Coordinates of C-alpha atoms (C1' of nucleotides) in Angstrom, one line a residue:
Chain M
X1 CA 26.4 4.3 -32.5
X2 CA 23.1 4.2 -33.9
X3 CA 20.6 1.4 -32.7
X4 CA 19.7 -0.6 -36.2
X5 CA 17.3 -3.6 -35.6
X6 CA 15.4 -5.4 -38.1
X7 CA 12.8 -7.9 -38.2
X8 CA 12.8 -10.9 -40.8
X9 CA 9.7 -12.7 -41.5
X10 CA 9.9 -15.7 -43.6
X11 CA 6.5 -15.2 -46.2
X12 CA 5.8 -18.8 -46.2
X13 CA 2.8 -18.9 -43.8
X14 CA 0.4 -16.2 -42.4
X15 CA 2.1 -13.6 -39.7
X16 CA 2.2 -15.4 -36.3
X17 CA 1.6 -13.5 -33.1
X18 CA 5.0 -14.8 -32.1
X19 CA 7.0 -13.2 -34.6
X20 CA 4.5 -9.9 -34.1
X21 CA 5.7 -9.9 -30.5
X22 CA 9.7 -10.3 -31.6
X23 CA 8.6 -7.2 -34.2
X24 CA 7.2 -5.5 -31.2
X25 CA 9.9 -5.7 -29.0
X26 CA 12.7 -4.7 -31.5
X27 CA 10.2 -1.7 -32.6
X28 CA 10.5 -0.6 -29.2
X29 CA 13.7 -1.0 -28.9
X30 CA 14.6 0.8 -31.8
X31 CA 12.0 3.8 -31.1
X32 CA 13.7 3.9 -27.2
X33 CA 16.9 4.4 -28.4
X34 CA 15.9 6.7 -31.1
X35 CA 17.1 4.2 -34.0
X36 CA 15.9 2.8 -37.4
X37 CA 13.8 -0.6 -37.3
X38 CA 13.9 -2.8 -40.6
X39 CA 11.9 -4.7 -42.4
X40 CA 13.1 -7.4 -44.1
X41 CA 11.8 -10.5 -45.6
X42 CA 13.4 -13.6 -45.5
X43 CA 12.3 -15.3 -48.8
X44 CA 15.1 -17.8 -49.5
X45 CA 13.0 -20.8 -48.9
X46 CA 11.5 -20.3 -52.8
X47 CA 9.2 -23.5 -52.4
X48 CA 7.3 -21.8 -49.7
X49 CA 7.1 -17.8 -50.0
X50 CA 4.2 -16.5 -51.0
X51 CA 3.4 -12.8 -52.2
X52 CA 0.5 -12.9 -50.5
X53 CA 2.1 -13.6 -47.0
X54 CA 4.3 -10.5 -47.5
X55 CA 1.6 -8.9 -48.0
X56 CA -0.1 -10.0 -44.6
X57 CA 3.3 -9.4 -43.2
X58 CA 3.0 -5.3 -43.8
X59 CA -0.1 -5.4 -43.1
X60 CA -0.3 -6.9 -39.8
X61 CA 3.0 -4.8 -38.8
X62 CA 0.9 -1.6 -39.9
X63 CA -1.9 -2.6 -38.4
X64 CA -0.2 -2.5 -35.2
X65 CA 1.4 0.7 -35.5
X66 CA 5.2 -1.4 -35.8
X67 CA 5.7 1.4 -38.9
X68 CA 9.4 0.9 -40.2
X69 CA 11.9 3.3 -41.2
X70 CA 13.5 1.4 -44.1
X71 CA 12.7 -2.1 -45.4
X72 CA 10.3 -3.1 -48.2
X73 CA 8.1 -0.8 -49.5
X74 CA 10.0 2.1 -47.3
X75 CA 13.3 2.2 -49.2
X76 CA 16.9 2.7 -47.9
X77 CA 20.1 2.5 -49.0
X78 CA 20.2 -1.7 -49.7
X79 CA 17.7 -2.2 -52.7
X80 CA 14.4 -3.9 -52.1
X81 CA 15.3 -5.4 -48.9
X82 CA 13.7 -8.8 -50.0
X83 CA 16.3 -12.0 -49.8
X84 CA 15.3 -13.2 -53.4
X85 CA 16.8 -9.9 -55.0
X86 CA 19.9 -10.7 -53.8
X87 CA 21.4 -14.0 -54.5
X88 CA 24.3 -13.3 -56.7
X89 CA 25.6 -11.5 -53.7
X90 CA 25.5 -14.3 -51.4
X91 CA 26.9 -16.5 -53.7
X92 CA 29.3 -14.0 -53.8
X93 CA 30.0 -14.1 -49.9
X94 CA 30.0 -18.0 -50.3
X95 CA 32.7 -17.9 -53.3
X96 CA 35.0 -16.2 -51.3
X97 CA 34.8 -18.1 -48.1
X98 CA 35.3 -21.0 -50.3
X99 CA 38.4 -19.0 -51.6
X100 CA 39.4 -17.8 -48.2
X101 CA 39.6 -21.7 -46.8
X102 CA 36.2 -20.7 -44.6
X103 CA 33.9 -22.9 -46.5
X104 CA 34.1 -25.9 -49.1
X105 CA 32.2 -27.6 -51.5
X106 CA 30.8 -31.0 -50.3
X107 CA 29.2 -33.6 -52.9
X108 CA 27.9 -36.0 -49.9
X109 CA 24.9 -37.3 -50.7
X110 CA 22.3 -37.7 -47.4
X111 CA 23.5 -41.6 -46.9
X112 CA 26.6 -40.8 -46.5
X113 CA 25.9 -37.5 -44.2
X114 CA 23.1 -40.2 -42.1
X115 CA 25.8 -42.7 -41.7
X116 CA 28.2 -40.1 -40.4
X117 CA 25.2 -38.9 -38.0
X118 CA 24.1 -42.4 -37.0
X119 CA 28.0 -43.1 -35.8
X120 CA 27.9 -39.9 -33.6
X121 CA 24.4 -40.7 -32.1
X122 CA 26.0 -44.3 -31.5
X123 CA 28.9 -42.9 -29.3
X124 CA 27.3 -40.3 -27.6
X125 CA 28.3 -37.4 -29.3
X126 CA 26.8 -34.5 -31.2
X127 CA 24.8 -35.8 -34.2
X128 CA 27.3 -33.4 -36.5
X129 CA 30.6 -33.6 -35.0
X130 CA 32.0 -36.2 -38.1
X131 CA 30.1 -34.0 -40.4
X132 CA 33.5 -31.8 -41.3
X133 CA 35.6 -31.0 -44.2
X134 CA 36.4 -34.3 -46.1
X135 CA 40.1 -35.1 -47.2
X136 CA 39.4 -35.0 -50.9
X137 CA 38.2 -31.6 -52.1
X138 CA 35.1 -31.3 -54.3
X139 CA 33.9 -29.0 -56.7
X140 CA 30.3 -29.1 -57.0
X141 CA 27.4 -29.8 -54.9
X142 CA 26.7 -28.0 -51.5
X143 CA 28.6 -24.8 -49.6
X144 CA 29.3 -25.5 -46.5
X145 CA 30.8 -23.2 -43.5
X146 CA 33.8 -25.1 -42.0
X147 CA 33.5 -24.3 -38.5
X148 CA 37.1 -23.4 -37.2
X149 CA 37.9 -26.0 -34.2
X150 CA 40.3 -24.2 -32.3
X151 CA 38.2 -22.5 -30.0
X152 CA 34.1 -22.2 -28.3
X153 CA 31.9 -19.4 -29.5
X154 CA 31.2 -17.0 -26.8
X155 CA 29.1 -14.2 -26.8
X156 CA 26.9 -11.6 -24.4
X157 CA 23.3 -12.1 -25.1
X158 CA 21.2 -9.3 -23.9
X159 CA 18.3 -10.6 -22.4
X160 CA 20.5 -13.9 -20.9
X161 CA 23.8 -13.2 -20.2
X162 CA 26.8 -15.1 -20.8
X163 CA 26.5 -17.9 -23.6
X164 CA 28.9 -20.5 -25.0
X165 CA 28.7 -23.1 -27.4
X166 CA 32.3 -25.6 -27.8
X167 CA 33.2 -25.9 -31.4
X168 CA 32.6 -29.4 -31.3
X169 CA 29.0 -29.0 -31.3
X170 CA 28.8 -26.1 -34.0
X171 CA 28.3 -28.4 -37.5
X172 CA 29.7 -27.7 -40.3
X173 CA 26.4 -26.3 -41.8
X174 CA 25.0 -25.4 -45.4
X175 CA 25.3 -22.2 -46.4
X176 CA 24.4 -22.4 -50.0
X177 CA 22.3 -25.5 -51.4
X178 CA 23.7 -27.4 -54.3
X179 CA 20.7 -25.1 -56.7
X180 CA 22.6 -22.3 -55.9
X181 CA 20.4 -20.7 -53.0
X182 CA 21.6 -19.9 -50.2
X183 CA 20.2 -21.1 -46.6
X184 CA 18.8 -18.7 -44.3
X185 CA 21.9 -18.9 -42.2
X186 CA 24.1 -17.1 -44.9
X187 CA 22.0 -14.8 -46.7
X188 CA 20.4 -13.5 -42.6
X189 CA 24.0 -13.2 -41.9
X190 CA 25.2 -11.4 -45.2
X191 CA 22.4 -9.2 -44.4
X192 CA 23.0 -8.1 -41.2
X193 CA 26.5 -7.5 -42.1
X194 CA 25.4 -5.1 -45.0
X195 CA 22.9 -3.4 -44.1
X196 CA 25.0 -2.4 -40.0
X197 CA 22.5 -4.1 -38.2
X198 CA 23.9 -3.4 -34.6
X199 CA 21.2 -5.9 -32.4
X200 CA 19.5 -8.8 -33.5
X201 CA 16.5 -9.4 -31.4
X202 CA 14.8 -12.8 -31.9
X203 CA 13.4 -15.9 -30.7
X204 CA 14.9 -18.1 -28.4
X205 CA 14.4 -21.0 -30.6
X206 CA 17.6 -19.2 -32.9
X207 CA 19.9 -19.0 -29.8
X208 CA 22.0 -22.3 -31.3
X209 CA 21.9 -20.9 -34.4
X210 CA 23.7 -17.9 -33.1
X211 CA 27.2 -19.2 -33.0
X212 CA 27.0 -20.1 -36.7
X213 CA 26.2 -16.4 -37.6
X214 CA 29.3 -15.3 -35.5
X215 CA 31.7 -17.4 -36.9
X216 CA 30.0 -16.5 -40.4
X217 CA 30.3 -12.4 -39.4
X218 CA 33.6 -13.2 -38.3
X219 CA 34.9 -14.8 -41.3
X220 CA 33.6 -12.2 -43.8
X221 CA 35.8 -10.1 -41.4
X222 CA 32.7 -7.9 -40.2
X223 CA 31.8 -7.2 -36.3
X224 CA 28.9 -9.3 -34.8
X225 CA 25.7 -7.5 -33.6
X226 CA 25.1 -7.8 -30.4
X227 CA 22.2 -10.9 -30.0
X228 CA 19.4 -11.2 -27.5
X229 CA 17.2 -14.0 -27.5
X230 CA 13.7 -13.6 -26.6
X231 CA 11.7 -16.3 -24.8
X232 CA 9.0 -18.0 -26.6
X233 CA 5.3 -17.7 -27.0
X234 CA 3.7 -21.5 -25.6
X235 CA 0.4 -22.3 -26.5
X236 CA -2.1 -23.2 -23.0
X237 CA -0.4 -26.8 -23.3
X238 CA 3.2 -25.7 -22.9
X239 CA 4.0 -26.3 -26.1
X240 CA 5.8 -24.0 -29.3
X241 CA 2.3 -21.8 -29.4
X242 CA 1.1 -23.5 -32.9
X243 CA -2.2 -23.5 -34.7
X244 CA -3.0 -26.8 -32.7
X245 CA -3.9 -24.0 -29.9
X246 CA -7.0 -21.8 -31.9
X247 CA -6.1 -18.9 -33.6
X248 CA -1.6 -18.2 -34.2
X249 CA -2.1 -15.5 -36.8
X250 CA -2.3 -12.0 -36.0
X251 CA -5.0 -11.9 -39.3
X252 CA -7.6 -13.8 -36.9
X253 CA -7.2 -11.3 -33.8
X254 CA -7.2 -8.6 -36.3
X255 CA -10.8 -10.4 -38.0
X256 CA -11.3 -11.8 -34.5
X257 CA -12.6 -8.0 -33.2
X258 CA -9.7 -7.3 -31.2
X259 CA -8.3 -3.2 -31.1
X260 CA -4.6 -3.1 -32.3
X261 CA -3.7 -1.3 -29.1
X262 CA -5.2 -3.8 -26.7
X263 CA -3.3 -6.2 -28.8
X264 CA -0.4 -4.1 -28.7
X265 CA -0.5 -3.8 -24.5
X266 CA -1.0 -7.3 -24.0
X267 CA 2.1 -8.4 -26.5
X268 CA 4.1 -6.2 -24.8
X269 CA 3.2 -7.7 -21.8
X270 CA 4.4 -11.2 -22.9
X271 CA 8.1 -11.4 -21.8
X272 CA 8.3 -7.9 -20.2
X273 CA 6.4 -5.2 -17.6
X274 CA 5.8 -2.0 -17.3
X275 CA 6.9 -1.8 -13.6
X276 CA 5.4 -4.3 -11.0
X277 CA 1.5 -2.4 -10.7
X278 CA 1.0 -1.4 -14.1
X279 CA -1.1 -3.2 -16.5
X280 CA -2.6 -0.9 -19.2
X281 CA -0.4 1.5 -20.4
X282 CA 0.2 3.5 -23.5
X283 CA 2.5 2.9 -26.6
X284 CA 4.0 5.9 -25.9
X285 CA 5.4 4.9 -22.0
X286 CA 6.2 1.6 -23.0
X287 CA 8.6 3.1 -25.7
X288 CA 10.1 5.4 -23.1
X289 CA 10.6 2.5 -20.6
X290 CA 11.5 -0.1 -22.8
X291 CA 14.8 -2.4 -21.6
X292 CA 16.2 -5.6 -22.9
X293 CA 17.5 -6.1 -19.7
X294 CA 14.0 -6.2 -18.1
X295 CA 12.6 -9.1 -20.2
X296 CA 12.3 -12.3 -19.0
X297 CA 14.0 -15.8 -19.5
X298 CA 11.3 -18.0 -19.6
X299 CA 8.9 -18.8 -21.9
X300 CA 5.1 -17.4 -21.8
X301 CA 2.0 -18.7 -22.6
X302 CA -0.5 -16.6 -24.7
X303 CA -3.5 -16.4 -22.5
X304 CA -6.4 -15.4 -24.6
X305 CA -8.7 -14.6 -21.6
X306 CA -6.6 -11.8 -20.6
X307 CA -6.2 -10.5 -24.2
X308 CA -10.1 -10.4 -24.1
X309 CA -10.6 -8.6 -21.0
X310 CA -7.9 -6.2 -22.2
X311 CA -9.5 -5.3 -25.4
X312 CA -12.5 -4.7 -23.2
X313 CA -10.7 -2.4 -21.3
X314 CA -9.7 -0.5 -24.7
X315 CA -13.0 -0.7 -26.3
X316 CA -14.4 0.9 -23.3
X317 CA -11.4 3.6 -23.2
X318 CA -11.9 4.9 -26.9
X319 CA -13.9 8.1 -27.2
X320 CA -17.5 7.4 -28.3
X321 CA -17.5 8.7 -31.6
X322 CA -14.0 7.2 -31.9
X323 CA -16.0 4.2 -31.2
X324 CA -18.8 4.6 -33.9
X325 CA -16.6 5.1 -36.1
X326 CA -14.4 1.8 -35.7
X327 CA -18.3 0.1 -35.2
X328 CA -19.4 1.7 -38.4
X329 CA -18.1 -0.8 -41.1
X330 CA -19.2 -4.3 -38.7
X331 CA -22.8 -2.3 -38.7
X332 CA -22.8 -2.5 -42.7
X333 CA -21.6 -6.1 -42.3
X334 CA -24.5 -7.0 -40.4
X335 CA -27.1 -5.4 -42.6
X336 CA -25.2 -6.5 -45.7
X337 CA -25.3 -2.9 -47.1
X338 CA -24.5 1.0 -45.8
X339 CA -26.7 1.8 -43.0
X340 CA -29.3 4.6 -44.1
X341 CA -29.2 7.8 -42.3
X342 CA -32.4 6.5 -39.7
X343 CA -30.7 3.6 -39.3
X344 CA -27.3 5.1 -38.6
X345 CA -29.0 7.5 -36.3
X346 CA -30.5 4.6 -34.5
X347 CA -27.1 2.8 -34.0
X348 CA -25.7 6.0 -32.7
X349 CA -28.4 6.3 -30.1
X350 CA -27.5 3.5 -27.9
X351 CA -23.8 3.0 -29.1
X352 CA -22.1 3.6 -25.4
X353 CA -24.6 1.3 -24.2
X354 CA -23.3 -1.1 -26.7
X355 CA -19.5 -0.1 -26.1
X356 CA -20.0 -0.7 -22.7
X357 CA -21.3 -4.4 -23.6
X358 CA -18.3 -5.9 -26.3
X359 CA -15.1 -7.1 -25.7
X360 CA -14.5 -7.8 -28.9
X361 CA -15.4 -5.3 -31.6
X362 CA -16.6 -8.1 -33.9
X363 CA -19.7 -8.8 -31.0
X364 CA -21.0 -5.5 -32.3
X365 CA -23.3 -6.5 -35.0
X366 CA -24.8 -9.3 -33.4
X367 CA -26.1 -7.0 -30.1
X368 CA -27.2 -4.1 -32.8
X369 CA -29.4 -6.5 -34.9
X370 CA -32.3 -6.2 -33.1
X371 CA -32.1 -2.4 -33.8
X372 CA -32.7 -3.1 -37.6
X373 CA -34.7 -6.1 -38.3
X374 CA -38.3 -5.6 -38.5
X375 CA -39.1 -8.8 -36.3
X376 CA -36.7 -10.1 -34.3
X377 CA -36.1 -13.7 -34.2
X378 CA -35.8 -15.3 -30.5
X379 CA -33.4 -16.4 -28.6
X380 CA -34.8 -19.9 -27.9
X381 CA -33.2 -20.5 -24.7
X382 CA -34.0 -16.9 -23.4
X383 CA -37.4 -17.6 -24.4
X384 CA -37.9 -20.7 -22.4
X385 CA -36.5 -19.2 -19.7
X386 CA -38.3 -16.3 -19.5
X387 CA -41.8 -16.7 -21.2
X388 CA -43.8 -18.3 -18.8
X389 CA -45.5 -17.7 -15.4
X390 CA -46.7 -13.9 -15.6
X391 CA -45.0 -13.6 -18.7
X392 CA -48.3 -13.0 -20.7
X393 CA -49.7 -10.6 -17.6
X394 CA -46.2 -8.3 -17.9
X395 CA -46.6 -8.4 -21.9
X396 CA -50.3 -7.3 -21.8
X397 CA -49.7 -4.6 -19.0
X398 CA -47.2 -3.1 -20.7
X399 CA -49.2 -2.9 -23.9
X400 CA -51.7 -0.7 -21.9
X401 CA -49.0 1.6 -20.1
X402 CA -47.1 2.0 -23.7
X403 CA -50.0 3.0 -25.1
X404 CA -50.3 6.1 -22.5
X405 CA -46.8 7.0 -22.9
X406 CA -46.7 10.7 -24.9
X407 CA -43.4 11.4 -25.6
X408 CA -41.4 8.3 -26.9
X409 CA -38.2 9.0 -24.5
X410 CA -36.3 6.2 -22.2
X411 CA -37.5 8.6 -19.4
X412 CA -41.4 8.1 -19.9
X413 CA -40.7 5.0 -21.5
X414 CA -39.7 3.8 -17.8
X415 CA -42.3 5.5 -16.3
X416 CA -44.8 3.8 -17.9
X417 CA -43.0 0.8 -17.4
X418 CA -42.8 1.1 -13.5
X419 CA -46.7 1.6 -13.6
X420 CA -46.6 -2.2 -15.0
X421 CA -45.1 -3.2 -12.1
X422 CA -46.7 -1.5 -10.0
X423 CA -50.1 -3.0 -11.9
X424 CA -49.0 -6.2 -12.0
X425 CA -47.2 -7.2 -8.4
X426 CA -44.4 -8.3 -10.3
X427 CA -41.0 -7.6 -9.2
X428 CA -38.5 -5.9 -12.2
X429 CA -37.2 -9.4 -13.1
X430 CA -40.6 -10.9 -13.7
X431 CA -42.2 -8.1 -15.3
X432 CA -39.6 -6.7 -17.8
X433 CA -37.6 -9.6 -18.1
X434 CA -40.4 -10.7 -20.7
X435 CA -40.3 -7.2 -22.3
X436 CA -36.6 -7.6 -22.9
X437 CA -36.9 -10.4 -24.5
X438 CA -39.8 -9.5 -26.9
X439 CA -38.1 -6.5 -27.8
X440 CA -34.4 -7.4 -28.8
X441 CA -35.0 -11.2 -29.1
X442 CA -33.1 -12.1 -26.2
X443 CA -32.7 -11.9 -22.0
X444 CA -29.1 -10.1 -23.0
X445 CA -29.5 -6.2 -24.3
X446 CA -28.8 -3.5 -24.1
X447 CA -30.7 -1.4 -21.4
X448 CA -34.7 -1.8 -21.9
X449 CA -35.9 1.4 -22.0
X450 CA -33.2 3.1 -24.5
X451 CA -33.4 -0.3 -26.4
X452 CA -37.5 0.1 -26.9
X453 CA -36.8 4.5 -27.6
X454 CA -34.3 3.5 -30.1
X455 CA -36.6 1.0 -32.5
X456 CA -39.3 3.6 -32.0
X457 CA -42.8 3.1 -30.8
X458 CA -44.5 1.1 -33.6
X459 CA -41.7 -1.2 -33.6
X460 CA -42.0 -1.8 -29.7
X461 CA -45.9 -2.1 -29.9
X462 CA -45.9 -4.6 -32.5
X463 CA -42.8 -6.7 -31.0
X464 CA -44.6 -7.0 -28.0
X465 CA -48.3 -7.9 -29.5
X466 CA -46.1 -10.8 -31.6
X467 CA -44.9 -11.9 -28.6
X468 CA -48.0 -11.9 -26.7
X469 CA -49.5 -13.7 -30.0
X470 CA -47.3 -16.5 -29.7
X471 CA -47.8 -17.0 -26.2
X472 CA -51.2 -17.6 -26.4
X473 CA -50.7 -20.1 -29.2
X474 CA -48.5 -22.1 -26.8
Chain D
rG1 C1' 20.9 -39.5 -27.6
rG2 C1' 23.9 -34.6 -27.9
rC3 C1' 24.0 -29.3 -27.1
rC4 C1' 21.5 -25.1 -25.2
rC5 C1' 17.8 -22.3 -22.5
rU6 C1' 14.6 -22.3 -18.3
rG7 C1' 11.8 -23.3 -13.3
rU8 C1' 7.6 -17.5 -8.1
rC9 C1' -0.2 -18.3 -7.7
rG10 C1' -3.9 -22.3 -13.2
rU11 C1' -1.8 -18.0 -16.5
rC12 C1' 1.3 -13.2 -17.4
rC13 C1' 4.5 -10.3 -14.6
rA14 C1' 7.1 -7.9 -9.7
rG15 C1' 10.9 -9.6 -6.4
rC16 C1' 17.5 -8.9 -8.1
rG17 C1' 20.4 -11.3 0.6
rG18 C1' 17.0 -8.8 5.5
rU19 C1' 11.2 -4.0 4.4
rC20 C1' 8.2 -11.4 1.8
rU21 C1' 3.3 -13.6 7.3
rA22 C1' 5.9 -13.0 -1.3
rG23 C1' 3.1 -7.8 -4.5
rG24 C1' 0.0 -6.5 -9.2
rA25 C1' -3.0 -8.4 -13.4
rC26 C1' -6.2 -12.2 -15.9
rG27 C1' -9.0 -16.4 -14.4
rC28 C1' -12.0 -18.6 -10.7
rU29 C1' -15.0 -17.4 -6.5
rG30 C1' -18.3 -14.8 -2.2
rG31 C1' -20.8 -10.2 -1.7
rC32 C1' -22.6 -5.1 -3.0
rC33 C1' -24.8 -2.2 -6.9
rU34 C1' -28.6 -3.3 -10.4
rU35 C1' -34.3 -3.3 -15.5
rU36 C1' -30.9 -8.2 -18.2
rC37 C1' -25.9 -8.5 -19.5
rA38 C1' -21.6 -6.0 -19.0
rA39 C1' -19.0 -2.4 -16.2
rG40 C1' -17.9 -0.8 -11.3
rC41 C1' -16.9 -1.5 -5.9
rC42 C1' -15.5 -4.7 -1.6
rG43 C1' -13.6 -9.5 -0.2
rG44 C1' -11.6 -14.6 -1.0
rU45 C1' -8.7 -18.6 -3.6
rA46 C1' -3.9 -19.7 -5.1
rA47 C1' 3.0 -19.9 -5.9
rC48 C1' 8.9 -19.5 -4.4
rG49 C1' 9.7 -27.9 -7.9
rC50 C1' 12.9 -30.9 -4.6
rG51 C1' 17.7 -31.8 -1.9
rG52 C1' 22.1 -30.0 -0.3
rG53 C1' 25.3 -26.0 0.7
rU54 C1' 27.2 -20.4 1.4
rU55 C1' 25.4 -16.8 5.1
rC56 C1' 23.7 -14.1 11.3
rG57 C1' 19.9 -14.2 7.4
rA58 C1' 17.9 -17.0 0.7
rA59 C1' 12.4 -16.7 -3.4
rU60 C1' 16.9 -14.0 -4.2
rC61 C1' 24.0 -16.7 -4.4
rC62 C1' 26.4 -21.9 -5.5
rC63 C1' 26.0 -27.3 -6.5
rG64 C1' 23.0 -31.4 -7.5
rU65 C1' 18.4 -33.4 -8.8
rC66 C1' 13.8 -33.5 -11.0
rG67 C1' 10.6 -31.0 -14.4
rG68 C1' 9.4 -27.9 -18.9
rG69 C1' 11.1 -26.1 -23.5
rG70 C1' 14.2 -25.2 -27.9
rC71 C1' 17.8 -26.9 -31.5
rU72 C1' 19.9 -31.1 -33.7
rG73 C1' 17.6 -30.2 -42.3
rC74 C1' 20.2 -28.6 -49.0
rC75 C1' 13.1 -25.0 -43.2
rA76 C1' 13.5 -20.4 -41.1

RNA sequence: GGCCCUGUCGUCCAGCGGUCUAGGACGCUGGCCUUUCAAGCCGGUAACGCGGGUUCGAAUCCCGUCGGGGCUGCCA
């Protein structure tokens, strides 16, 4: 049998890491086993979906590398693979449950349903267990499923084993509103059915929903998929990880500097492992060790820190021109325009220095400024903290031994700068510290010497006589 | 309230009856290196929720308890 999973984003919001890490598990699942993963979006909540989110839906998934092999946009046998294309056919599927005595029509209006709910809270029961066929028939208003009551749902979930749900706590739910549109729990099942889906891989908070979409495969005489329930993703409170916790959309990580792969490693991480040593790994092993029976039960919480130390770990692992190339587009960010050629040249100059620095791709223009402006602007702080004492005797010393340098290389840069020291009795914290700062605007840079060769001579010179200017005015 | 899931360092994972004085990673922290910051290297901190069983032996199995979470809608 062929492995067919599928992933089913609702386009009502923006993509949310936690669906991104139930797409990334049934990609890998599907690309261990050598099967086709599916996209399919779940639009039957018509108030809410948004073209737009589908569109931050692909381009999230492709952002990731989660490519599909049929689905929206990639074709297949089953249309356009979006719910709103296909609701004559779950009316369809509803008509003949209706027919087949699996489903009814039910003209209840919410007081009546709230009453029956209110006397099943009062005795202790399940809030739906009155909520069942009525005696009369109707003939208009809602579908719903009638939930056979002669035996529990049982099934093998994947990731947790045995599960079983008594009737008597299985409601009699909606599968088709009174408007005509079906509720997820229909048109997700119909789906599945058609287009062979053979393992649905999904959040934990669907596992009561799960007995429903038996019973519903079951009655359109079809064969369940096999289920596994994933844990969820908590926020650093223990919570359902919502936007109450920073950024929940992959759109901000992606904007937020962070390499697809680091993202990637560290999703995977979230419910699952490599083995019991291995943190950073490659798409390509986790694919080839990939097991539903390996991921955990419980719940994990999405720890940004180590996200941010990953990415460092990738930004640092990407080949250096790999690098300028990924850097090139936040460089024309900062200068608001396409670097010119000297400017480009510049950047490239000191890049590993700089890719050695970031964690975050997105901290890249701000430690590159002070390679383009003509006067850098201080960093207040750094110049409190460093401007004073022998501050003004380092500035003025290194004017001199600048001056002598011939060619404009870190190497004599440095030597000229150790003659400072040497002149002044100043240890290398004292006596450059002040350089640093009047040369990149701040006490954090990039390495002095390659810093003050990359702006070029003139630009050093006159940094460091600004400096020296304001100094004396204070 | 009802149903369901779940409980190993602050966090993510390893552990699937003895090799556990519980391992790795992030974080935090001490030190080294050092022109700043990173990185790197060495070290430290810190967990089997609790109570009963089963067993020669339990983090690992069973029961209970307490805790956390999810669902309970004409959202998905």
């Amino acid at each position: 049998m062929t492995v067919r999973v599928r992933i089913a984003p609702s386009p009502t919001g923006l993509l949310h890491v936690g669906n991104v890490r139930s797409a990334l598990f049934n990609w890998l699942f599907a690309r261990h086993h050598g099967g086709t993963f599916v996209l399919r979006i779940d639009d039957t909540d018509i108030e809410r979906s948004e073209a737009k989110y589908e569109d931050d839906i692909k381009t999230g998934l492709a952002w990731l590398g989660l490519n599909w092999d049929e689905g929206v946009d990639a074709g297949g046998p089953h249309g356009t693979y979006r719910q709103s294309d296909r609701f004559n056919r779950y009316r369809q599927v509803a008509e003949q449950l209706v027919a087949g005595g699996h489903a009814y029509y039910d003209e209840r209006t919410p007081e009546e349903l709230d009453e029956l709910r209110a006397r099943a809270q009062r005795e202790g029961k399940h809030p739906n267990v009155y909520i069942r066929r009525p005696a009369a028939d109707a003939t208009s208003g809602v579908v719903r499923f009638s939930v056979p009551q002669d035996a529990a749902v049982e099934f093998v979930d994947l990731v947790r084993d045995e599960m079983r749900f008594g009737q008597e706590v299985i409601d009699d739910f909606v599968i088709l509103r009174s408007n005509g549109v079906p509720t997820y729990h229909l048109a997700s099942t119909v789906d599945d059915v058609d287009y062979e889906i053979t393992h649905v891989i999904r959040g934990e908070d669907l596992l009561p929903s799960t007995p429903k979409h038996i019973l519903l495969t079951r009655a359109m005489e079809a064969e369940p998929a096999v289920y596994a329930h994933l844990p969820l993703l908590f926020g650093p409170d223990g919570k359902k990880l919502s936007k109450r916790h920073g950024d929940t959309s992959l759109k901000a990580y992606r904007r937020g500097g962070y390499l697809p792969e680091a993202m990637f490693n560290y999703l995977s991480l979230l419910g699952w492992s490599y083995d019991s040593e291995t943190t950073i790994f490659s798409v390509e092993q986790a694919i080839e060790r990939f097991d539903l029976a390996g991921v955990s039960k419980n719940p994990a919480v999405f720890d940004v820190d180590k996200l941010q130390w990953m990415n460092g770990e990738y930004v640092r692992a990407i080949e250096a021109a790999d690098f300028t190339g990924r850097a090139r587009p936040l460089i024309e960010a900062e200068l608001g325009r396409p670097p010119t050629d000297d400017e480009w040249d510049t950047f490239v100059s000191v890049s590993t220095l700089i890719q050695e620095r970031v964690k975050l791709m997105s901290e890249v223009g701000e430690m590159s400024r002070f390679l383009f402006v003509d006067e850098v602007s201080f960093d207040e702080p750094s110049w409190s903290k460093v401007m004073k004492g022998d501050a003004k005797v380092a500035l003025a010393a290194a004017l001199r031994r600048l001056s002598e340098v011939g060619d404009w290389t870190p190497a004599s840069i440095e030597a000229g700068l150790r003659l400072v020291l040497d002149d002044t009795e100043l240890n290398p914290r004292k006596g450059w510290q002040p350089l640093r700062v009047a040369v990149t605007g701040s006490q954090v840079s990039p390495p002095l010497f390659e810093s003050m060769a990359a702006i070029g001579r003139a630009k050093t010179i006159a940094r460091l006589q600004r400096a020296l200017k304001r100094l004396e005015r204070e």
